[in-house]
Coordinates of C-alpha atoms and ligand atoms in Angstrom, one line a residue:
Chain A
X87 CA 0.0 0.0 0.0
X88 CA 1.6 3.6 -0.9
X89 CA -0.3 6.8 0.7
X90 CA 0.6 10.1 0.7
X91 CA 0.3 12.7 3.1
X92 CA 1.5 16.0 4.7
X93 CA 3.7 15.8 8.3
X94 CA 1.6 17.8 10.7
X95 CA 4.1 18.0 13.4
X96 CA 5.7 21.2 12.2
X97 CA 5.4 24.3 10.0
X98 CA 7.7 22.4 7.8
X99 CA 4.9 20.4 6.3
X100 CA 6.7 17.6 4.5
X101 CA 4.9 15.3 1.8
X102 CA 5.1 12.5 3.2
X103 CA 5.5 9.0 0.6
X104 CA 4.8 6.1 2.9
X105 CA 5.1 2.8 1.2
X106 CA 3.3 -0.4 4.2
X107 CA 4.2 -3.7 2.9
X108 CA 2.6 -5.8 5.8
X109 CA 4.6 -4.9 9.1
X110 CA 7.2 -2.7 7.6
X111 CA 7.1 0.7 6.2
X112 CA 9.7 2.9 4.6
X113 CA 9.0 6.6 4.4
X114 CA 10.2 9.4 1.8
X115 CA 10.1 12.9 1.8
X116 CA 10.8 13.6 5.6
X117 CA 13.2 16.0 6.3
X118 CA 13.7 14.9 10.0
X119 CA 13.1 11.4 11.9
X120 CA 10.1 13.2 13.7
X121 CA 8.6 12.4 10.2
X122 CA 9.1 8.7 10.0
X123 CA 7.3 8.7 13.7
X124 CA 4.6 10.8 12.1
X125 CA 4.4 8.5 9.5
X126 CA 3.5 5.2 11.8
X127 CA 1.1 6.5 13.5
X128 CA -0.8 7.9 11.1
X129 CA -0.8 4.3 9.9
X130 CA -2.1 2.3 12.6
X131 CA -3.6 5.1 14.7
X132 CA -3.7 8.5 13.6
X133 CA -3.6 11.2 16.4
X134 CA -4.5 15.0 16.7
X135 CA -4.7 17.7 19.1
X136 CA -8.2 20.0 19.4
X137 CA -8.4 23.3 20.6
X138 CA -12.0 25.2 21.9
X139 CA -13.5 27.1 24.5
X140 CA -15.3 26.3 27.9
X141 CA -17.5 28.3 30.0
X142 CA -16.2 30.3 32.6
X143 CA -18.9 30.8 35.8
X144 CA -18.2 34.5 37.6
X145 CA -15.4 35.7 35.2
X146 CA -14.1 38.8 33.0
X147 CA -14.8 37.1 30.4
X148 CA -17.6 34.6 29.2
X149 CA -15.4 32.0 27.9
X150 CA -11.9 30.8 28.1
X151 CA -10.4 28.6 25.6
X152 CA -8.6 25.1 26.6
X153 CA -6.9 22.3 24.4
X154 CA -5.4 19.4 24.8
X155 CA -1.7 18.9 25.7
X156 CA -0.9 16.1 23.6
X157 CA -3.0 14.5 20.6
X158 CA -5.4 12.1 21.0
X159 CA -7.2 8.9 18.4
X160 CA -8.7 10.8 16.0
X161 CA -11.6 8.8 16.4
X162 CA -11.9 10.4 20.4
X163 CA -12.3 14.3 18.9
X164 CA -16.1 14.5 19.0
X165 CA -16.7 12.4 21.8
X166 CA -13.9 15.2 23.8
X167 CA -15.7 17.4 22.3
X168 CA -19.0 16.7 23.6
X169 CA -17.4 16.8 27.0
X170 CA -15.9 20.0 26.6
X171 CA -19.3 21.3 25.4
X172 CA -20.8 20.4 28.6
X173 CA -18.1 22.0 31.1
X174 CA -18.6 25.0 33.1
X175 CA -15.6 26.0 34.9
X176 CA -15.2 29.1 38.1
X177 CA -13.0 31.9 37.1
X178 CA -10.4 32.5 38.2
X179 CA -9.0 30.4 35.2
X180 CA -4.9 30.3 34.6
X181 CA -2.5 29.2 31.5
X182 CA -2.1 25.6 32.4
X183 CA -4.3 25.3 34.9
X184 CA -6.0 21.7 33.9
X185 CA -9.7 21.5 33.6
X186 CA -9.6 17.9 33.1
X187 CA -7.2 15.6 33.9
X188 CA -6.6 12.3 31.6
X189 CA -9.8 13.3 29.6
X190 CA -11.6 10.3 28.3
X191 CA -8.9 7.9 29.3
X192 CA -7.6 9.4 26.1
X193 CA -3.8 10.3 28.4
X194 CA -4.0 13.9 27.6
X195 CA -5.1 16.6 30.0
X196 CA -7.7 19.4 28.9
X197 CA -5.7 22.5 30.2
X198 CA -6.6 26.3 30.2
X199 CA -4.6 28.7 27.2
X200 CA -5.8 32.1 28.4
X201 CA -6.4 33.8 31.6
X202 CA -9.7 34.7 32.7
X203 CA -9.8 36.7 35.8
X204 CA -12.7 36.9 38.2
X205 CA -15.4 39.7 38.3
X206 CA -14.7 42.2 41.1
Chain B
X1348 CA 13.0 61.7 31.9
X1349 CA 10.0 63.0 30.7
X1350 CA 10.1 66.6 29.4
X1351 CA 7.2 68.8 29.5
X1352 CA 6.8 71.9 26.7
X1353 CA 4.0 73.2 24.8
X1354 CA 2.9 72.4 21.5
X1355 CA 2.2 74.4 18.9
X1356 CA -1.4 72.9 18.7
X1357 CA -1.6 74.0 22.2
X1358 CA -1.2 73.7 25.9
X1359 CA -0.1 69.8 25.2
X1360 CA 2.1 68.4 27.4
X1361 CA 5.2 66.5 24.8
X1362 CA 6.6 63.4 26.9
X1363 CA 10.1 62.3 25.4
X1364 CA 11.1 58.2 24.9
X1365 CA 14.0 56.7 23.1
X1366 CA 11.6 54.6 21.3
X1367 CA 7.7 54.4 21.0
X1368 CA 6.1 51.1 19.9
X1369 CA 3.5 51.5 17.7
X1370 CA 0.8 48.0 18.3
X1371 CA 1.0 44.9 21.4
X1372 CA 1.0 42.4 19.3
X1373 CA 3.7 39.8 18.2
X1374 CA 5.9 42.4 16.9
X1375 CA 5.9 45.2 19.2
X1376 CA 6.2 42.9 22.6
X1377 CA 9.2 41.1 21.0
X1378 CA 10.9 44.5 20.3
X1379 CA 9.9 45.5 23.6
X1380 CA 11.4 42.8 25.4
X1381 CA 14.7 43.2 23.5
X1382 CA 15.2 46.3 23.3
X1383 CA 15.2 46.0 27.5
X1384 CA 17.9 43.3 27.2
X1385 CA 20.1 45.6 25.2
X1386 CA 19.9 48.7 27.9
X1387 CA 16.8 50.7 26.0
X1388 CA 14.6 51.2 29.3
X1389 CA 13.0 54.6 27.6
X1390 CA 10.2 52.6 25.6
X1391 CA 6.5 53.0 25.8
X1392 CA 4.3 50.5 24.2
X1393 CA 1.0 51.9 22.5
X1394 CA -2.0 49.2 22.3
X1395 CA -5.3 50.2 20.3
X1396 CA -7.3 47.3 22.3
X1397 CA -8.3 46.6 25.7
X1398 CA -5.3 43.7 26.2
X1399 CA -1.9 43.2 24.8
X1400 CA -1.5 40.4 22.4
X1401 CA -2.8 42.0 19.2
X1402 CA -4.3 38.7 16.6
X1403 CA -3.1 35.9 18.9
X1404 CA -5.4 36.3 21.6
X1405 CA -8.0 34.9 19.1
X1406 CA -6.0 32.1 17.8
X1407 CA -6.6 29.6 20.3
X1408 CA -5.7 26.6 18.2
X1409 CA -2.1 25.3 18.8
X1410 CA 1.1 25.3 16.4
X1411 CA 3.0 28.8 17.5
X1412 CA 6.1 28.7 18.9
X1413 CA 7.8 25.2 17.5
X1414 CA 10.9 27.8 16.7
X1415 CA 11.0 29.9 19.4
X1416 CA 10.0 28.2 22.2
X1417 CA 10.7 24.5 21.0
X1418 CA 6.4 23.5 22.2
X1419 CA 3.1 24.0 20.3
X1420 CA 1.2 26.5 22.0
X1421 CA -1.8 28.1 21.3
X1422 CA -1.7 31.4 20.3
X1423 CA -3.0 33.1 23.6
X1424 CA -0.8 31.0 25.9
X1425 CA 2.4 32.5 23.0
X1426 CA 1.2 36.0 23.7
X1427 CA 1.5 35.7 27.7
X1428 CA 4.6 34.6 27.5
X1429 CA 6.1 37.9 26.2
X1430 CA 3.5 39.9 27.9
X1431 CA 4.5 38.3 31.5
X1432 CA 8.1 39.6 30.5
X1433 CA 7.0 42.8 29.1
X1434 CA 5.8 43.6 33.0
X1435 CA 8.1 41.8 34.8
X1436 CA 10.9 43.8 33.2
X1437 CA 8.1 46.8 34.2
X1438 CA 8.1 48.1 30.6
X1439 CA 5.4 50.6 30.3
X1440 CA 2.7 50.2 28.2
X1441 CA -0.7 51.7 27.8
X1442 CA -4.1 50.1 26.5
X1443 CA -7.1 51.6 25.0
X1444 CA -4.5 53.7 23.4
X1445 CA -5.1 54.4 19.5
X1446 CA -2.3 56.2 17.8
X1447 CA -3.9 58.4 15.4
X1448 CA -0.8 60.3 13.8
X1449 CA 2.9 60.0 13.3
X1450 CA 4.9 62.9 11.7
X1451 CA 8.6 62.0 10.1
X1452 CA 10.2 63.9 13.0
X1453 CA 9.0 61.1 15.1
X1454 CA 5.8 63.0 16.7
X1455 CA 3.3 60.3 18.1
X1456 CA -0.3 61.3 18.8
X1457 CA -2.4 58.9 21.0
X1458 CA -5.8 59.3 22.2
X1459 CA -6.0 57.5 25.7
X1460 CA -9.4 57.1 28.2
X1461 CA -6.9 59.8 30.4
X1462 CA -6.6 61.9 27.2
X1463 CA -4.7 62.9 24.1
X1464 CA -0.9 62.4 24.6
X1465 CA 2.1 63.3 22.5
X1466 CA 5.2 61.9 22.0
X1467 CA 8.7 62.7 20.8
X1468 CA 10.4 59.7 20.4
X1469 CA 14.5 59.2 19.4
X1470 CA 13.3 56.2 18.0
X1471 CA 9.5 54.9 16.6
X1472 CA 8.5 51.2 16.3
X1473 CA 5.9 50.1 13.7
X1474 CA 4.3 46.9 14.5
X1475 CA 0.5 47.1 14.0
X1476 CA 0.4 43.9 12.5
X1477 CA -2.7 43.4 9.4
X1478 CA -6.0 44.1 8.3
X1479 CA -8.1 41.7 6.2
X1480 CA -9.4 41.9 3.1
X1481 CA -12.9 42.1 3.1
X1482 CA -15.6 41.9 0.4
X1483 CA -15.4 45.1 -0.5
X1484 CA -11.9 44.7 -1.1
X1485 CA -13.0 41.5 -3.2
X1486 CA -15.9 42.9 -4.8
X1487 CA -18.5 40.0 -5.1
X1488 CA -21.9 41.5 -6.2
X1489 CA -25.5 40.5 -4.9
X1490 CA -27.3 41.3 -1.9
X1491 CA -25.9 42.4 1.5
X1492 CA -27.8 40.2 3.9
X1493 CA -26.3 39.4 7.6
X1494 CA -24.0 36.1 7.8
X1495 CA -20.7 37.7 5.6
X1496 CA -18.2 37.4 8.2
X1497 CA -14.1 37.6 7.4
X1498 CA -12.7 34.6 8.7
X1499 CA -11.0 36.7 11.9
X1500 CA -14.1 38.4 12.9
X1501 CA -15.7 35.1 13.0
X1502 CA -12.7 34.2 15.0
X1503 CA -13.3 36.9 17.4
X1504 CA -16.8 35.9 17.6
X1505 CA -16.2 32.8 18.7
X1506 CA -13.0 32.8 20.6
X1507 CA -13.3 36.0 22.4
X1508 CA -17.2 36.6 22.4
X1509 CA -18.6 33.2 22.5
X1510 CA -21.1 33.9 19.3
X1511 CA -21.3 31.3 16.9
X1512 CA -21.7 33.1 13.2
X1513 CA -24.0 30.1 11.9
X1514 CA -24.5 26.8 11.3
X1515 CA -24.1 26.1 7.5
X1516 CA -21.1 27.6 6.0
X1517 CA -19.1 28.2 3.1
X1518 CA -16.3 29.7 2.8
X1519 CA -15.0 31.6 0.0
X1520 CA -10.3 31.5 0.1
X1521 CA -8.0 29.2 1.5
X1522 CA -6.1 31.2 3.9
X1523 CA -4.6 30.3 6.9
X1524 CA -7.3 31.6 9.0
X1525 CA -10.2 30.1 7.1
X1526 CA -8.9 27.0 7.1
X1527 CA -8.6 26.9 11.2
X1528 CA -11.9 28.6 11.3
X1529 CA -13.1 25.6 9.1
X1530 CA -12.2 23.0 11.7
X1531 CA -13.2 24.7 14.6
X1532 CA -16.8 25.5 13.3
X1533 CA -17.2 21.3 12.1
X1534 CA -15.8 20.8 15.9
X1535 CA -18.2 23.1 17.4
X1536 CA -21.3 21.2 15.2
X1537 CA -21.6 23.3 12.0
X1538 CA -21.8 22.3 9.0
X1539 CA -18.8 23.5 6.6
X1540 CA -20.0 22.9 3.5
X1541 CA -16.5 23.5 1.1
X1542 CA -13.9 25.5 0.4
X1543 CA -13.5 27.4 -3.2
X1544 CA -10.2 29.1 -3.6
X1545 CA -10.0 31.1 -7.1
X1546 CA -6.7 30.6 -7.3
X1547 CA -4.7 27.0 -8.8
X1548 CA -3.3 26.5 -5.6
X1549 CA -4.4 27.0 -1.9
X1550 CA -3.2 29.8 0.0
X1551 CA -2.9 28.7 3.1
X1552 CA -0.2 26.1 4.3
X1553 CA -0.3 22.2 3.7
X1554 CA -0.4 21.3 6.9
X1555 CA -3.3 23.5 7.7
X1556 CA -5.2 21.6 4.5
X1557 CA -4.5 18.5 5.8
X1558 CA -5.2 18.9 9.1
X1559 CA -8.1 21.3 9.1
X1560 CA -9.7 20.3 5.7
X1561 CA -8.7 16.6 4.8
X1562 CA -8.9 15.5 8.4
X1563 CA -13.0 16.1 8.4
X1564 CA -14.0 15.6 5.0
X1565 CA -14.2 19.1 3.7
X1566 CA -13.6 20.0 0.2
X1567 CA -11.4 22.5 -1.6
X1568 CA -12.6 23.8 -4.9
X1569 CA -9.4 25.7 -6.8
X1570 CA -10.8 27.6 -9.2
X1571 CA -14.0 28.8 -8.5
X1572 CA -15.3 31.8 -6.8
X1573 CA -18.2 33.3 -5.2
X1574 CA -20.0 35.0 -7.7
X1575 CA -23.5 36.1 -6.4
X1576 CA -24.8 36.4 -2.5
X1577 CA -28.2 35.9 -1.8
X1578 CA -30.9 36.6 0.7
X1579 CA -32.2 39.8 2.3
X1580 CA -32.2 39.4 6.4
X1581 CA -29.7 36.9 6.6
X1582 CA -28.1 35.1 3.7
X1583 CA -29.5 32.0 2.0
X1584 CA -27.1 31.0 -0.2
X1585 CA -24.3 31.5 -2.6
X1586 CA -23.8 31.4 -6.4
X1587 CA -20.4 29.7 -7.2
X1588 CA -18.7 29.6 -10.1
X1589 CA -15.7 28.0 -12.0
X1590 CA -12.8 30.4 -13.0
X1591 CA -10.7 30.5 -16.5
X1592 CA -7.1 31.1 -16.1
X1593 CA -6.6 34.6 -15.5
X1594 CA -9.7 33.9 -12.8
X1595 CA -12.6 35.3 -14.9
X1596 CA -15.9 33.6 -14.0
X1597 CA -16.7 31.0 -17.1
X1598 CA -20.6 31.7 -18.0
X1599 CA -22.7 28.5 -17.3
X1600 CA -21.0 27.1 -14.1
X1601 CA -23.1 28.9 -11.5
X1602 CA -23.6 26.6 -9.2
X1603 CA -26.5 27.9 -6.0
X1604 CA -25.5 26.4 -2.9
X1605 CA -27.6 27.2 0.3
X1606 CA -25.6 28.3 3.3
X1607 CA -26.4 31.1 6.2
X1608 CA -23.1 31.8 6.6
X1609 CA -20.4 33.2 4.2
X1610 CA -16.6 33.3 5.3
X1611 CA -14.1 35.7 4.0
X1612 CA -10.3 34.2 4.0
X1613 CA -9.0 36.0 0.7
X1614 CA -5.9 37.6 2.4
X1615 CA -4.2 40.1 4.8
X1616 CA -2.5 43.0 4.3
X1617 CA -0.2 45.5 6.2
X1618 CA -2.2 48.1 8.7
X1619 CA -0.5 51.0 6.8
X1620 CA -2.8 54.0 7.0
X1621 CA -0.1 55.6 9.7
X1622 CA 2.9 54.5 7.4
X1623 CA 1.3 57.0 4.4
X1624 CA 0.5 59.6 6.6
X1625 CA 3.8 59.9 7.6
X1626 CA 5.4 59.7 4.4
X1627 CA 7.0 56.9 4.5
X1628 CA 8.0 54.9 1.7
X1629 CA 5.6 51.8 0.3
X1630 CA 6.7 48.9 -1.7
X1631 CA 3.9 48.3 -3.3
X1632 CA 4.0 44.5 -3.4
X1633 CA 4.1 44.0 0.4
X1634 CA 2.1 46.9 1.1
X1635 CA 4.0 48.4 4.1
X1636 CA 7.0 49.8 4.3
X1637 CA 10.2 49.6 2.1
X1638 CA 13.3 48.8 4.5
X1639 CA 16.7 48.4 4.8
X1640 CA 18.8 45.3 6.6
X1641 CA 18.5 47.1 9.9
X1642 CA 14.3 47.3 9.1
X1643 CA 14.4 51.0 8.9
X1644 CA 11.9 53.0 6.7
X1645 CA 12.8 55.4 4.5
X1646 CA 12.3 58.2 7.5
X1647 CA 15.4 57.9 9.5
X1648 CA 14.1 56.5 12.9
X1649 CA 11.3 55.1 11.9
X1650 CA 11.7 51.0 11.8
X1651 CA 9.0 48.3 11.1
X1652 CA 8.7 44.8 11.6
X1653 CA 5.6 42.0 11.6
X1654 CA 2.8 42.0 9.6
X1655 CA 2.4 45.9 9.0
X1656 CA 6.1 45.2 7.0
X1657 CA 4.8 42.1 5.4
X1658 CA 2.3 39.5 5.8
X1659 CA 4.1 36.2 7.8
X1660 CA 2.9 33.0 8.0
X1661 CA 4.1 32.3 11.4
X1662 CA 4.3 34.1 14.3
X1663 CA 7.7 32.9 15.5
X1664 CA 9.1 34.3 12.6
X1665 CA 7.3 38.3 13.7
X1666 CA 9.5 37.6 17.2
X1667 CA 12.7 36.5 15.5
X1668 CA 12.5 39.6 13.0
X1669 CA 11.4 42.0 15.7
X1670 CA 14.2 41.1 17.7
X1671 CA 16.4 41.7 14.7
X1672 CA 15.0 45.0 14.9
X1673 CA 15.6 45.6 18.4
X1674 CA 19.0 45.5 17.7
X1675 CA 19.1 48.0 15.0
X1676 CA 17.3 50.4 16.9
X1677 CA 19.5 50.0 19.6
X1678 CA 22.3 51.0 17.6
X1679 CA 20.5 54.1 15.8
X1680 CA 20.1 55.1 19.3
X1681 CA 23.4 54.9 20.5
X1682 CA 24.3 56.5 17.1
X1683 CA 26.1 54.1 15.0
X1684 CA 23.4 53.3 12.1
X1685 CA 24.1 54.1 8.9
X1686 CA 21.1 55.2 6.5
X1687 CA 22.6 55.8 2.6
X1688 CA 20.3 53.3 1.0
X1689 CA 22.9 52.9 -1.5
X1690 CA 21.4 49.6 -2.7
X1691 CA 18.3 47.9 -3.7
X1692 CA 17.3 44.5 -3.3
X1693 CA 15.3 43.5 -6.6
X1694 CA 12.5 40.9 -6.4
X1695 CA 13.7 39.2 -9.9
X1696 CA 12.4 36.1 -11.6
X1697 CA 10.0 34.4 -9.5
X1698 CA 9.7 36.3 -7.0
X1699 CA 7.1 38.2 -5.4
X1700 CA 8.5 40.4 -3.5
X1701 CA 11.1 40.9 -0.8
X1702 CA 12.2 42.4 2.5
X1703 CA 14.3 44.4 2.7
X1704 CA 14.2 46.5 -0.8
X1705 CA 17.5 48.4 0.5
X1706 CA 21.0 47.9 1.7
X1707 CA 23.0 50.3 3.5
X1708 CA 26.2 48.5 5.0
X1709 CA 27.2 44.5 4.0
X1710 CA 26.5 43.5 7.6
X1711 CA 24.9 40.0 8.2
X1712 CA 21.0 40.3 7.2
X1713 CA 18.2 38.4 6.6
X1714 CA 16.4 38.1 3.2
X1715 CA 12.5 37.2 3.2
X1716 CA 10.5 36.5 0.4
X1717 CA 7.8 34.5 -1.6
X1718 CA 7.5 33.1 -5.1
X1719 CA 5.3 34.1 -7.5
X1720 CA 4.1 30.0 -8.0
X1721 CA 4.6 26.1 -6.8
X1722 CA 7.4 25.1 -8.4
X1723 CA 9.5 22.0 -7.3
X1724 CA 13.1 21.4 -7.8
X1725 CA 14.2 24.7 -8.1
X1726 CA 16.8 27.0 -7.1
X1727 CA 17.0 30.6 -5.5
X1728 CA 19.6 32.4 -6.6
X1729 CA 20.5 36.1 -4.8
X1730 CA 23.3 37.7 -7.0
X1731 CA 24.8 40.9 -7.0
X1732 CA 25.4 41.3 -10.8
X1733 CA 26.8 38.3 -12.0
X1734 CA 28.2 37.3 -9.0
X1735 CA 26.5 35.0 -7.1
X1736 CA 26.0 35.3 -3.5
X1737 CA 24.2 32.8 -2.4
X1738 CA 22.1 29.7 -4.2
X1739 CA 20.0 27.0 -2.8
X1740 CA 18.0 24.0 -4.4
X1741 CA 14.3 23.8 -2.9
X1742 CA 12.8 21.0 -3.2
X1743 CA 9.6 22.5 -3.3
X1744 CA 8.8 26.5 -3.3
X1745 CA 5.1 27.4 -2.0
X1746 CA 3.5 30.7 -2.7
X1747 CA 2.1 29.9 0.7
X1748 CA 5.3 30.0 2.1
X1749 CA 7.8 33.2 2.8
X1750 CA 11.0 31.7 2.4
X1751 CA 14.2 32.9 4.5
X1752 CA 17.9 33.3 3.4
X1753 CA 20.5 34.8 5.8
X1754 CA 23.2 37.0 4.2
X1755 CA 26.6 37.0 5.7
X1756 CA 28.2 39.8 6.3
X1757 CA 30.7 41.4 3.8
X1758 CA 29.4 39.2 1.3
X1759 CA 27.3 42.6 -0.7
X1760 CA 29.8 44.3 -2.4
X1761 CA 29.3 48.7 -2.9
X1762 CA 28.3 48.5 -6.3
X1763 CA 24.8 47.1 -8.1
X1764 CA 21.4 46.2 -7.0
X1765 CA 21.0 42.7 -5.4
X1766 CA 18.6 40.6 -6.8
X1767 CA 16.4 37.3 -6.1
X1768 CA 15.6 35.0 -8.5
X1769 CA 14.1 31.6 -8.9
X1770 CA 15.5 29.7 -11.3
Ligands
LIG759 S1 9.2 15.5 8.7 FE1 10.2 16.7 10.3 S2 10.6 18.6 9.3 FE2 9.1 17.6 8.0 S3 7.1 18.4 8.7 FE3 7.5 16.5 9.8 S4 8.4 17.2 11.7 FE4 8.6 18.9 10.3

């Protein structure tokens, strides 16, 4: 089986030329090993990190947005998202404060990316 | 250090700085930041909005800062990072502040909640990053119902304000922007319809088509174009069509599609209303000002870096070049800057255009530019005459894509323009 596709790990954005033959695959096109990583995983289990908002209770500001600090199965972005739908969270909110920890078993932690003081 | 006289306009109180910063965004809290490492303590920051951070306080999604900080942050988190060392260095800086005029002999006006202030600065810093195109700008005909958004007020909508634009949407241009807003509507339930880009090739980086489009089964469209906008309240729907080579709509390939939401992401360019008032020079194929290796205008004093020089793609690349600045305005202010543009730097074969467009020494600098088209297997050449200074093969070249190339120093000679070619 040959695919193609673009490395999403950095700005770089290498085409990727992955060639599976059963267990084994060889990869093209990467400029850097980080690619060949890239490359397996979006094989057998293609990952990704989400970014969105939750709602802050008692703050400056309505919302404050949160994403995840390592990817996750593709196939566990909706259901996370669902979750994160649902969340209310008390200001104050903090950079890195985490919101969730291990969300959805998935190993990543949902964690804060913007300060949201609370209302005097 | 402050000096207090009157102005001509009035009883005005003049405050003097080394430098004023001109935008909190990227740019201006990088320079910031390094011009306090290199001694420069006399430096107020001027911020049009509420809170620094200028365009990243609306990107929320990750990917800034692989460069400079070696982790993917969002932008937000990117922003705090320079703004926590922006105070804790106790830089002043002022919000709610809108610079509306800048005079060659470095005279800042700002209108502040406390008032209008003026400054006389040794030194001025433009970094008011971009503004978007808008449809106006694009002109697409038809009715002008609600639900036309460009893609960074829909941004703001959701990531600041917590108001969704809509729930079935198309989105006319492949930048960078539209594409991230594409992904974060389909995650928050809405239905993107497609992409239509009238261009051959996507504007927006590959990574942000694969991982923003391709990942959730959106499609791109090259080629085509919005060419109609219905609805009267609130938009219904679209007319598409396919585009001939030099993008003319071909008659008999409207296609309607039904959306309530139209998205804008058909480019940026420089915030450079200031710039022309103040007479500074414009190269007119980045839009902002034309620079030398030290990013100083054509008005001695006056430097520029970010998007209001040219439009980036990444932000880590705003910080590295306004640091670069820093240092040049360091040493204008300490007196040892030369400004005889003596040569230009020609955007040849290829190219698009380049930064900077003037040379005054042959110290070290930095080179940025973009291509005209894809193109793979190719080489960029920068010559001085026939003599070729530097030459690299790329094994792709992206419109999409501002491509770097560091000079070393002594390697300009005093005589002819340089030029950048691909060939
Ligand atoms: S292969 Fe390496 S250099 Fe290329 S995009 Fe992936 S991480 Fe970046």
């Amino acid at each position: 089986m040959r695919k193609c596709f673009t490395c999403v790990i950095c700005p770089n954005g290498c085409r990727l030329e992955v060639e599976a033959d059963g267990g084994t695959i060889s990869v093209t096109g990467n400029l850097c090993p980080r690619g060949v990583e890239y490359a397996n995983e979006e094989i057998t289990d293609p990952k990704r990190t989400i970014a969105s908002s939750v709602l802050v209770d008692g703050g400056v500001m309505e919302i404050a947005s949160v994403r995840l600090d390592k990817a996750v199965s593709k196939s566990l972005i909706f259901p996370i998202m669902d979750v994160i739908k649902a969340l209310h969270v008390a200001a104050p909110v903090h950079i890195g404060d985490v919101i969730i920890h291990d969300i959805l078993s998935s190993g990543a932690d949902l964690i804060a990316t913007r300060n949201v003081e609370a209302r005097q | 250090m402050a000096s207090c006289r009157e102005d001509e306009e009035g009883l005005r109180m003049i405050e003097s700085r080394d430098v004023v910063i001109i935008g909190g965004g990227p740019a201006g809290l990088a320079a910031a930041v390094e011009l306090d490492k290199r001694g420069i303590h006399d430096v107020v920051l001027l911020e049009r909005e509420h809170e620094l951070g200028g365009i990243l306080r609306q990107c929320i999604h990750d990917g800034f800062g692989l460069s400079r900080f070696g982790e993917s942050l969002s932008g937000p988190e990117y922003a705090q990072r320079f703004i926590d060392e922006v105070r804790e260095r106790g830089i002043e800086y002022h919000t709610d502040s809108t610079v509306t005029s800048l005079s060659p002999e470095r005279i800042v006006k700002v209108v502040t909640p406390s008032g209008l202030y003026i400054y006389k600065a040794k030194a001025v810093i433009l970094a008011m990053g971009c503004k978007e195109r808008s449809r106006g700008s694009v002109m697409i005909p038809g009715e002008r119902p609600a639900g036309v958004f460009t893609a960074g007020t829909a941004q703001a909508y959701m990531n600041i304000y917590n108001r969704m634009p809509g729930r079935s949407v198309i989105i006319l241009g492949s930048g960078d922007i539209g594409l991230i807003m594409a992904r974060r509507l389909t995650l928050e339930g809405c239905s993107v319809k497609a992409v239509f880009e009238i261009q051959d090739h996507p504007n927006g980086l590959d990574r942000n088509i694969s991982q923003c489009l391709d990942d959730y089964g959106i499609p791109l469209y090259l080629r085509h174009t919005v060419t109609d906008i219905h609805g009267r309240e609130r938009l219904e729907g679209v007319t598409v069509s396919e585009v001939d080579g030099n993008m003319v709509p071909i008659p008999g390939t409207e296609e309607y599609h039904p959306c309530d939401t139209l998205i804008l992401s058909v480019g940026l360019r420089p915030e450079n209303d200031l710039i022309k008032d103040a007479g500074i020079e414009i190269d007119e194929k980045t839009s902002g000002a034309a620079v030398d290796e030290n990013l100083m205008t054509s008005v001695p004093g006056i430097f520029s870096s970010g998007n209001v020089l040219h439009v980036h793609d990444l932000v880590d690349f705003v910080s590295l070049e306004s640091e670069r600045l820093a240092a040049g305005v360091a040493s204008f202010i300490g007196g040892g800057l030369a400004h005889d543009r003596t040569l230009q730097v020609i955007a040849g074969n290829g190219v698009a255009h380049v930064v900077p467009q003037h040379l005054c020494s042959s110290s070290a600098f930095s080179l940025s530019f973009r291509v005209r088209s894809l193109s793979s297997d190719s080489v960029v050449r920068v010559r001085q005459g026939d003599r070729v200074i530097v030459e690299k093969r790329h094994r792709r070249l992206n419109p999409a894509e501002m491509v770097n190339v560091d000079i070393a120093a002594g390697s300009i000679g005093k005589e002819g323009n340089v030029e950048v070619e691909v060939v």
